[in-house]
Amino acid sequence: MAKTADKVIITCAVTGAIHTPTMSEHLPLTPAQIAEQAIAAAEAGAAILHLHARDPVDGRPSADPAVFAQFLEPIKAATDAVINITTGGSTKMTLAERLAPPLRFKPEMASLNMGSMNFSIHPVAEKIKHWKHDWERPYVEGTEDIIFRNTFRDIRHILKDLGEGCGTRFEFECYDVGHLYNLAHFVDAGLVRPPFFIQTIFGILGGIGPDPANVTFMRETANRLFGNDYHWSVLGAGRHQMPLLTHAALQGANVRVGLEDSLYLGRGQMATSNAAQVLKIRRILEELGYEVATPEDARQRLALKGIAHVAF
Ligand code: KMH
Ligand code: ZN
């Protein structure tokens, strides 16, 4: 069994690399917008902030550490939230590019994608007539023909250099059942030590679908593989976000929201901010009788090194 979530950890993934500026005017793009929305999400109840950067001029995904620095410092000054830097970056970046920001800033947490896969949003391109920037259409259409690369060697490299080398612990992103077994391989190899934070992801085109039965199956598989050694979290992509998280919370999951994963607040209603999604899931959790974890609760549960040991 996953460790029971006595208090639910809310992660907020603030901007990501999947959505593009045309898709929502509320998607934070500049460092100032990312900082402002991340701080508001933390104030609303997110204990963990999962962060990507974007080019301040045209909003395309960026792996430039200098851009990350512009929002990491203000977020750290304004909140005590756990900062989680992506190692997934975007599917267009090389592994070295993806790793430059986390290796430089040595955060308490980083994402770690547990397998190579198709990862596509290309059907969305058909619905958009006018794009704000020239890069967006080929970027979105091009996801039909990309492989999101996360080989065993890539994962081992991240575990060694960022995990062992920097004391960073991971949000293990598992998009399908095989990814749980990949994680078990690294546990067996002694490269990962409990408690693990496993982000099970549903509804990405290329990963497992957002059916409630799959949530149960992923959880039961994780229980078989990891017993009491893990904390379970759930991410539902797009319109499945809130219903799937509600379903999963009732089974003891922690939850992830944010405009990286969904641009909506409810059916046909755009989310005007990340904080709006945090407040909504918080309201649902509290109505169901759950308490929301503070950043300090999350640090203790996930055995994080503490904010004093990051390099920003
Ligand atoms: N947007 C998530 C489904 C990463 O940052 O490492 C993928 C993600 C990847 O969060
Ligand atoms: Zn991400």
mmCIF file of C-alpha atoms and ligand atoms in Angstrom:
data_model
loop_
_atom_site.group_PDB
_atom_site.id
_atom_site.type_symbol
_atom_site.label_atom_id
_atom_site.label_comp_id
_atom_site.label_asym_id
_atom_site.label_seq_id
_atom_site.Cartn_x
_atom_site.Cartn_y
_atom_site.Cartn_z
ATOM 1 C CA MET A 1 0.000 0.000 0.000
ATOM 2 C CA ALA A 2 1.118 3.536 -0.699
ATOM 3 C CA LYS A 3 1.724 5.512 2.458
ATOM 4 C CA THR A 4 -1.667 7.019 3.333
ATOM 5 C CA ALA A 5 -1.994 10.695 2.557
ATOM 6 C CA ASP A 6 -3.011 12.027 5.958
ATOM 7 C CA LYS A 7 -2.653 15.459 4.412
ATOM 8 C CA VAL A 8 -2.863 15.795 0.649
ATOM 9 C CA ILE A 9 0.143 17.282 -1.146
ATOM 10 C CA ILE A 10 -0.955 19.615 -3.952
ATOM 11 C CA THR A 11 1.641 20.068 -6.696
ATOM 12 C CA CYS A 12 1.084 22.899 -9.157
ATOM 13 C CA ALA A 13 2.784 22.676 -12.577
ATOM 14 C CA VAL A 14 2.706 26.289 -13.613
ATOM 15 C CA THR A 15 3.460 26.488 -17.342
ATOM 16 C CA GLY A 16 5.130 23.366 -18.815
ATOM 17 C CA ALA A 17 6.161 22.967 -22.430
ATOM 18 C CA ILE A 18 3.099 21.419 -24.053
ATOM 19 C CA HIS A 19 0.684 24.308 -24.315
ATOM 20 C CA THR A 20 1.505 27.355 -26.434
ATOM 21 C CA PRO A 21 0.629 31.056 -26.046
ATOM 22 C CA THR A 22 -2.242 30.908 -28.567
ATOM 23 C CA MET A 23 -4.040 28.260 -26.514
ATOM 24 C CA SER A 24 -4.639 30.491 -23.488
ATOM 25 C CA GLU A 25 -3.988 34.132 -22.709
ATOM 26 C CA HIS A 26 -3.596 33.056 -19.079
ATOM 27 C CA LEU A 27 -0.620 30.744 -19.637
ATOM 28 C CA PRO A 28 2.337 32.400 -17.860
ATOM 29 C CA LEU A 29 5.218 33.024 -20.251
ATOM 30 C CA THR A 30 7.652 35.649 -18.961
ATOM 31 C CA PRO A 31 9.708 35.134 -15.783
ATOM 32 C CA ALA A 32 7.596 37.800 -14.054
ATOM 33 C CA GLN A 33 4.346 36.042 -15.026
ATOM 34 C CA ILE A 34 5.694 32.636 -13.984
ATOM 35 C CA ALA A 35 6.846 34.033 -10.621
ATOM 36 C CA GLU A 36 3.556 35.831 -10.008
ATOM 37 C CA GLN A 37 1.393 32.792 -10.807
ATOM 38 C CA ALA A 38 3.670 30.386 -8.912
ATOM 39 C CA ILE A 39 3.589 32.563 -5.786
ATOM 40 C CA ALA A 40 -0.206 32.862 -5.982
ATOM 41 C CA ALA A 41 -0.495 29.080 -6.427
ATOM 42 C CA ALA A 42 1.615 28.541 -3.309
ATOM 43 C CA GLU A 43 -0.513 31.015 -1.368
ATOM 44 C CA ALA A 44 -3.595 29.119 -2.530
ATOM 45 C CA GLY A 45 -2.258 25.851 -1.084
ATOM 46 C CA ALA A 46 0.258 24.252 -3.451
ATOM 47 C CA ALA A 47 3.095 22.721 -1.422
ATOM 48 C CA ILE A 48 5.192 21.906 -4.502
ATOM 49 C CA LEU A 49 5.736 24.098 -7.575
ATOM 50 C CA HIS A 50 6.784 22.188 -10.721
ATOM 51 C CA LEU A 51 8.558 24.680 -12.969
ATOM 52 C CA HIS A 52 9.592 25.065 -16.617
ATOM 53 C CA ALA A 53 10.884 28.223 -18.304
ATOM 54 C CA ARG A 54 9.864 29.943 -21.526
ATOM 55 C CA ASP A 55 11.536 32.396 -23.827
ATOM 56 C CA PRO A 56 10.416 35.814 -22.529
ATOM 57 C CA VAL A 57 10.011 37.159 -26.090
ATOM 58 C CA ASP A 58 7.815 34.533 -27.773
ATOM 59 C CA GLY A 59 6.876 32.018 -25.076
ATOM 60 C CA ARG A 60 8.604 28.971 -26.585
ATOM 61 C CA PRO A 61 10.002 26.446 -24.066
ATOM 62 C CA SER A 62 13.441 27.455 -22.814
ATOM 63 C CA ALA A 63 16.223 25.585 -21.043
ATOM 64 C CA ASP A 64 18.289 28.698 -20.389
ATOM 65 C CA PRO A 65 19.414 28.754 -16.729
ATOM 66 C CA ALA A 66 19.524 32.558 -16.883
ATOM 67 C CA VAL A 67 15.773 32.604 -17.560
ATOM 68 C CA PHE A 68 15.114 30.138 -14.721
ATOM 69 C CA ALA A 69 17.130 32.368 -12.348
ATOM 70 C CA GLN A 70 14.756 35.246 -13.031
ATOM 71 C CA PHE A 71 11.801 33.434 -11.465
ATOM 72 C CA LEU A 72 13.473 31.013 -9.022
ATOM 73 C CA GLU A 73 14.871 33.801 -6.878
ATOM 74 C CA PRO A 74 11.615 35.789 -6.481
ATOM 75 C CA ILE A 75 9.612 32.614 -5.826
ATOM 76 C CA LYS A 76 12.061 31.505 -3.146
ATOM 77 C CA ALA A 77 11.969 34.974 -1.565
ATOM 78 C CA ALA A 78 8.158 35.080 -1.452
ATOM 79 C CA THR A 79 7.140 31.512 -0.501
ATOM 80 C CA ASP A 80 8.416 28.466 1.345
ATOM 81 C CA ALA A 81 6.972 26.124 -1.316
ATOM 82 C CA VAL A 82 9.128 23.236 -2.497
ATOM 83 C CA ILE A 83 10.577 24.106 -5.893
ATOM 84 C CA ASN A 84 10.674 21.241 -8.391
ATOM 85 C CA ILE A 85 12.590 21.919 -11.616
ATOM 86 C CA THR A 86 11.735 19.892 -14.699
ATOM 87 C CA THR A 87 14.281 17.511 -16.221
ATOM 88 C CA GLY A 88 11.810 16.762 -19.026
ATOM 89 C CA GLY A 89 12.146 20.276 -20.468
ATOM 90 C CA SER A 90 10.495 19.930 -23.844
ATOM 91 C CA THR A 91 10.556 17.023 -26.297
ATOM 92 C CA LYS A 92 12.689 19.174 -28.641
ATOM 93 C CA MET A 93 15.577 19.618 -26.177
ATOM 94 C CA THR A 94 18.630 17.402 -25.800
ATOM 95 C CA LEU A 95 19.232 15.720 -22.459
ATOM 96 C CA ALA A 96 22.168 18.046 -21.780
ATOM 97 C CA GLU A 97 19.944 21.080 -22.391
ATOM 98 C CA ARG A 98 17.215 19.639 -20.176
ATOM 99 C CA LEU A 99 19.665 19.065 -17.336
ATOM 100 C CA ALA A 100 21.438 22.431 -17.394
ATOM 101 C CA PRO A 101 18.933 24.249 -15.107
ATOM 102 C CA PRO A 102 18.521 21.546 -12.412
ATOM 103 C CA LEU A 103 22.264 20.826 -12.287
ATOM 104 C CA ARG A 104 22.961 24.525 -11.860
ATOM 105 C CA PHE A 105 20.285 25.226 -9.219
ATOM 106 C CA LYS A 106 20.345 21.902 -7.311
ATOM 107 C CA PRO A 107 16.663 22.075 -6.283
ATOM 108 C CA GLU A 108 15.030 20.038 -3.538
ATOM 109 C CA MET A 109 13.027 18.218 -6.223
ATOM 110 C CA ALA A 110 13.142 17.573 -9.953
ATOM 111 C CA SER A 111 10.886 15.636 -12.303
ATOM 112 C CA LEU A 112 12.173 12.349 -13.725
ATOM 113 C CA ASN A 113 10.320 10.782 -16.643
ATOM 114 C CA MET A 114 10.478 7.011 -16.372
ATOM 115 C CA GLY A 115 10.494 5.935 -20.016
ATOM 116 C CA SER A 116 10.749 6.925 -23.660
ATOM 117 C CA MET A 117 7.387 7.378 -25.342
ATOM 118 C CA ASN A 118 5.204 9.100 -27.908
ATOM 119 C CA PHE A 119 3.949 12.337 -26.329
ATOM 120 C CA SER A 120 1.654 14.238 -28.635
ATOM 121 C CA ILE A 121 -0.756 17.129 -28.720
ATOM 122 C CA HIS A 122 -0.959 17.335 -32.552
ATOM 123 C CA PRO A 123 -4.785 16.954 -32.809
ATOM 124 C CA VAL A 124 -5.142 20.348 -31.095
ATOM 125 C CA ALA A 125 -3.454 22.055 -34.081
ATOM 126 C CA GLU A 126 -6.457 21.253 -36.295
ATOM 127 C CA LYS A 127 -8.704 23.387 -34.096
ATOM 128 C CA ILE A 128 -6.543 26.533 -34.209
ATOM 129 C CA LYS A 129 -6.906 28.939 -37.147
ATOM 130 C CA HIS A 130 -4.763 31.891 -36.070
ATOM 131 C CA TRP A 131 -1.498 31.466 -34.190
ATOM 132 C CA LYS A 132 0.183 34.230 -32.205
ATOM 133 C CA HIS A 133 3.749 33.151 -33.078
ATOM 134 C CA ASP A 134 5.296 31.409 -36.087
ATOM 135 C CA TRP A 135 6.956 28.685 -33.989
ATOM 136 C CA GLU A 136 3.730 27.374 -32.448
ATOM 137 C CA ARG A 137 2.071 25.547 -35.328
ATOM 138 C CA PRO A 138 5.103 23.473 -36.428
ATOM 139 C CA TYR A 139 5.870 22.806 -32.764
ATOM 140 C CA VAL A 140 2.399 21.463 -31.999
ATOM 141 C CA GLU A 141 1.989 19.598 -35.317
ATOM 142 C CA GLY A 142 5.502 18.190 -34.954
ATOM 143 C CA THR A 143 4.582 16.341 -31.759
ATOM 144 C CA GLU A 144 2.972 13.727 -34.048
ATOM 145 C CA ASP A 145 6.473 12.619 -35.024
ATOM 146 C CA ILE A 146 8.608 13.004 -31.922
ATOM 147 C CA ILE A 147 9.800 10.555 -29.317
ATOM 148 C CA PHE A 148 10.122 11.840 -25.782
ATOM 149 C CA ARG A 149 13.475 10.273 -25.030
ATOM 150 C CA ASN A 150 14.141 8.879 -21.552
ATOM 151 C CA THR A 151 16.312 5.786 -21.962
ATOM 152 C CA PHE A 152 17.575 3.671 -19.077
ATOM 153 C CA ARG A 153 20.982 5.314 -19.532
ATOM 154 C CA ASP A 154 19.425 8.803 -19.476
ATOM 155 C CA ILE A 155 17.554 7.977 -16.283
ATOM 156 C CA ARG A 156 20.660 6.477 -14.653
ATOM 157 C CA HIS A 157 22.621 9.594 -15.572
ATOM 158 C CA ILE A 158 19.998 11.854 -13.954
ATOM 159 C CA LEU A 159 19.813 9.697 -10.822
ATOM 160 C CA LYS A 160 23.608 9.812 -10.466
ATOM 161 C CA ASP A 161 24.401 13.420 -11.368
ATOM 162 C CA LEU A 162 21.340 15.191 -10.003
ATOM 163 C CA GLY A 163 20.199 12.713 -7.348
ATOM 164 C CA GLU A 164 23.446 11.524 -5.817
ATOM 165 C CA GLY A 165 25.473 14.543 -6.966
ATOM 166 C CA CYS A 166 23.134 17.337 -5.853
ATOM 167 C CA GLY A 167 20.919 15.751 -3.188
ATOM 168 C CA THR A 168 17.853 16.384 -5.346
ATOM 169 C CA ARG A 169 14.918 13.993 -4.915
ATOM 170 C CA PHE A 170 12.468 13.152 -7.651
ATOM 171 C CA GLU A 171 8.903 13.360 -8.830
ATOM 172 C CA PHE A 172 8.933 10.045 -10.742
ATOM 173 C CA GLU A 173 6.638 10.654 -13.710
ATOM 174 C CA CYS A 174 5.005 7.372 -14.775
ATOM 175 C CA TYR A 175 2.783 7.573 -17.872
ATOM 176 C CA ASP A 176 2.054 3.886 -18.165
ATOM 177 C CA VAL A 177 2.394 0.640 -16.257
ATOM 178 C CA GLY A 178 5.815 -0.200 -17.741
ATOM 179 C CA HIS A 179 7.216 2.988 -16.246
ATOM 180 C CA LEU A 180 6.475 1.661 -12.755
ATOM 181 C CA TYR A 181 8.534 -1.427 -13.610
ATOM 182 C CA ASN A 182 11.326 0.803 -14.921
ATOM 183 C CA LEU A 183 11.361 2.546 -11.553
ATOM 184 C CA ALA A 184 11.438 -0.838 -9.805
ATOM 185 C CA HIS A 185 14.511 -1.700 -11.889
ATOM 186 C CA PHE A 186 16.341 1.337 -10.492
ATOM 187 C CA VAL A 187 15.200 0.527 -6.967
ATOM 188 C CA ASP A 188 16.622 -2.998 -7.388
ATOM 189 C CA ALA A 189 19.843 -1.490 -8.715
ATOM 190 C CA GLY A 190 20.136 0.562 -5.506
ATOM 191 C CA LEU A 191 19.990 3.886 -7.338
ATOM 192 C CA VAL A 192 16.707 5.039 -5.786
ATOM 193 C CA ARG A 193 15.913 5.038 -2.110
ATOM 194 C CA PRO A 194 12.513 5.459 -0.407
ATOM 195 C CA PRO A 195 10.330 7.319 0.170
ATOM 196 C CA PHE A 196 9.542 7.647 -3.561
ATOM 197 C CA PHE A 197 7.143 10.299 -4.864
ATOM 198 C CA ILE A 198 5.372 8.679 -7.814
ATOM 199 C CA GLN A 199 3.385 10.918 -10.147
ATOM 200 C CA THR A 200 1.052 8.648 -12.100
ATOM 201 C CA ILE A 201 -0.057 10.439 -15.262
ATOM 202 C CA PHE A 202 -3.277 9.774 -17.147
ATOM 203 C CA GLY A 203 -4.580 11.104 -20.443
ATOM 204 C CA ILE A 204 -1.443 12.098 -22.358
ATOM 205 C CA LEU A 205 -1.707 10.960 -26.009
ATOM 206 C CA GLY A 206 1.004 8.289 -25.919
ATOM 207 C CA GLY A 207 0.419 7.238 -22.302
ATOM 208 C CA ILE A 208 -2.232 5.333 -20.377
ATOM 209 C CA GLY A 209 -5.791 6.654 -20.751
ATOM 210 C CA PRO A 210 -7.747 8.586 -18.116
ATOM 211 C CA ASP A 211 -10.146 5.802 -17.120
ATOM 212 C CA PRO A 212 -10.797 5.382 -13.388
ATOM 213 C CA ALA A 213 -10.038 1.653 -13.769
ATOM 214 C CA ASN A 214 -6.528 2.585 -14.914
ATOM 215 C CA VAL A 215 -6.035 4.712 -11.802
ATOM 216 C CA THR A 216 -6.833 1.677 -9.677
ATOM 217 C CA PHE A 217 -4.592 -0.551 -11.801
ATOM 218 C CA MET A 218 -1.599 1.812 -11.607
ATOM 219 C CA ARG A 219 -2.070 2.121 -7.855
ATOM 220 C CA GLU A 220 -2.360 -1.622 -7.337
ATOM 221 C CA THR A 221 0.719 -2.212 -9.483
ATOM 222 C CA ALA A 222 2.670 0.393 -7.511
ATOM 223 C CA ASN A 223 1.502 -1.232 -4.281
ATOM 224 C CA ARG A 224 2.800 -4.612 -5.474
ATOM 225 C CA LEU A 225 6.147 -3.167 -6.555
ATOM 226 C CA PHE A 226 6.851 -0.643 -3.811
ATOM 227 C CA GLY A 227 4.713 -1.595 -0.817
ATOM 228 C CA ASN A 228 4.890 1.117 1.807
ATOM 229 C CA ASP A 229 7.894 2.825 0.265
ATOM 230 C CA TYR A 230 6.124 5.390 -1.877
ATOM 231 C CA HIS A 231 3.831 8.392 -1.858
ATOM 232 C CA TRP A 232 1.307 8.383 -4.654
ATOM 233 C CA SER A 233 0.208 11.388 -6.690
ATOM 234 C CA VAL A 234 -2.101 11.694 -9.686
ATOM 235 C CA LEU A 235 -2.157 13.998 -12.704
ATOM 236 C CA GLY A 236 -5.076 13.980 -15.156
ATOM 237 C CA ALA A 237 -4.390 15.759 -18.456
ATOM 238 C CA GLY A 238 -6.818 18.195 -20.049
ATOM 239 C CA ARG A 239 -10.519 17.953 -19.255
ATOM 240 C CA HIS A 240 -9.961 14.904 -17.079
ATOM 241 C CA GLN A 241 -7.994 16.898 -14.517
ATOM 242 C CA MET A 242 -10.515 17.692 -11.764
ATOM 243 C CA PRO A 243 -12.786 14.603 -12.024
ATOM 244 C CA LEU A 244 -9.857 12.174 -12.089
ATOM 245 C CA LEU A 245 -8.091 13.912 -9.203
ATOM 246 C CA THR A 246 -11.263 13.803 -7.132
ATOM 247 C CA HIS A 247 -11.624 10.090 -7.859
ATOM 248 C CA ALA A 248 -7.954 9.463 -7.005
ATOM 249 C CA ALA A 249 -8.011 11.548 -3.810
ATOM 250 C CA LEU A 250 -10.782 9.293 -2.529
ATOM 251 C CA GLN A 251 -8.344 6.394 -3.008
ATOM 252 C CA GLY A 252 -5.641 8.169 -1.000
ATOM 253 C CA ALA A 253 -3.741 10.045 -3.722
ATOM 254 C CA ASN A 254 -1.893 13.327 -3.600
ATOM 255 C CA VAL A 255 -2.778 15.548 -6.556
ATOM 256 C CA ARG A 256 -1.185 17.697 -9.251
ATOM 257 C CA VAL A 257 -2.892 20.609 -11.001
ATOM 258 C CA GLY A 258 -1.632 23.553 -13.062
ATOM 259 C CA LEU A 259 -1.811 25.038 -16.534
ATOM 260 C CA GLU A 260 0.976 22.695 -17.697
ATOM 261 C CA ASP A 261 -1.541 19.860 -17.489
ATOM 262 C CA SER A 262 -4.871 21.565 -18.271
ATOM 263 C CA LEU A 263 -5.906 25.035 -19.425
ATOM 264 C CA TYR A 264 -9.420 24.580 -18.026
ATOM 265 C CA LEU A 265 -11.124 25.074 -14.701
ATOM 266 C CA GLY A 266 -14.277 23.202 -15.618
ATOM 267 C CA ARG A 267 -16.229 22.121 -18.660
ATOM 268 C CA GLY A 268 -15.788 24.827 -21.324
ATOM 269 C CA GLN A 269 -14.329 27.261 -18.792
ATOM 270 C CA MET A 270 -10.746 28.431 -19.199
ATOM 271 C CA ALA A 271 -8.690 28.698 -16.009
ATOM 272 C CA THR A 272 -7.689 32.304 -15.511
ATOM 273 C CA SER A 273 -4.706 31.323 -13.363
ATOM 274 C CA ASN A 274 -2.882 28.417 -11.762
ATOM 275 C CA ALA A 275 -4.137 29.578 -8.374
ATOM 276 C CA ALA A 276 -7.735 29.134 -9.576
ATOM 277 C CA GLN A 277 -7.056 25.428 -10.198
ATOM 278 C CA VAL A 278 -5.300 25.055 -6.830
ATOM 279 C CA LEU A 279 -8.223 26.710 -5.046
ATOM 280 C CA LYS A 280 -10.716 24.466 -6.836
ATOM 281 C CA ILE A 281 -9.000 21.185 -5.984
ATOM 282 C CA ARG A 282 -8.403 22.447 -2.461
ATOM 283 C CA ARG A 283 -12.091 23.231 -2.073
ATOM 284 C CA ILE A 284 -12.997 19.748 -3.314
ATOM 285 C CA LEU A 285 -10.472 18.080 -0.980
ATOM 286 C CA GLU A 286 -11.625 20.041 2.040
ATOM 287 C CA GLU A 287 -15.291 19.315 1.278
ATOM 288 C CA LEU A 288 -14.347 15.631 1.241
ATOM 289 C CA GLY A 289 -12.771 16.000 4.675
ATOM 290 C CA TYR A 290 -9.097 16.048 3.683
ATOM 291 C CA GLU A 291 -6.471 18.490 4.912
ATOM 292 C CA VAL A 292 -3.963 20.081 2.588
ATOM 293 C CA ALA A 293 -0.247 19.532 3.264
ATOM 294 C CA THR A 294 2.045 22.492 3.896
ATOM 295 C CA PRO A 295 5.460 22.712 2.222
ATOM 296 C CA GLU A 296 7.008 21.596 5.547
ATOM 297 C CA ASP A 297 4.703 18.545 5.617
ATOM 298 C CA ALA A 298 5.821 17.721 2.067
ATOM 299 C CA ARG A 299 9.514 18.140 2.947
ATOM 300 C CA GLN A 300 9.181 15.727 5.861
ATOM 301 C CA ARG A 301 7.099 13.146 4.008
ATOM 302 C CA LEU A 302 9.362 13.141 0.955
ATOM 303 C CA ALA A 303 12.658 13.414 2.919
ATOM 304 C CA LEU A 304 13.790 16.525 1.059
ATOM 305 C CA LYS A 305 17.088 18.228 1.824
ATOM 306 C CA GLY A 306 15.528 21.616 2.665
ATOM 307 C CA ILE A 307 15.453 25.031 1.058
ATOM 308 C CA ALA A 308 18.777 26.009 2.685
ATOM 309 C CA HIS A 309 20.576 23.514 0.440
ATOM 310 C CA VAL A 310 19.527 24.727 -3.001
ATOM 311 C CA ALA A 311 21.812 26.782 -5.228
ATOM 312 C CA PHE A 312 19.628 29.793 -5.996
HETATM 313 N N1 KMH B 1 3.315 17.736 -18.450
HETATM 314 C C1 KMH B 1 3.606 16.457 -17.900
HETATM 315 C C2 KMH B 1 2.637 15.432 -18.389
HETATM 316 C C3 KMH B 1 8.499 17.078 -17.037
HETATM 317 O O1 KMH B 1 8.397 18.245 -16.744
HETATM 318 O O2 KMH B 1 9.468 16.391 -16.727
HETATM 319 C C4 KMH B 1 5.005 16.095 -18.225
HETATM 320 C C5 KMH B 1 6.057 16.683 -17.379
HETATM 321 C C6 KMH B 1 7.417 16.406 -17.845
HETATM 322 O O3 KMH B 1 5.816 17.269 -16.353
HETATM 323 ZN ZN ZN B 2 6.697 19.416 -16.529
#
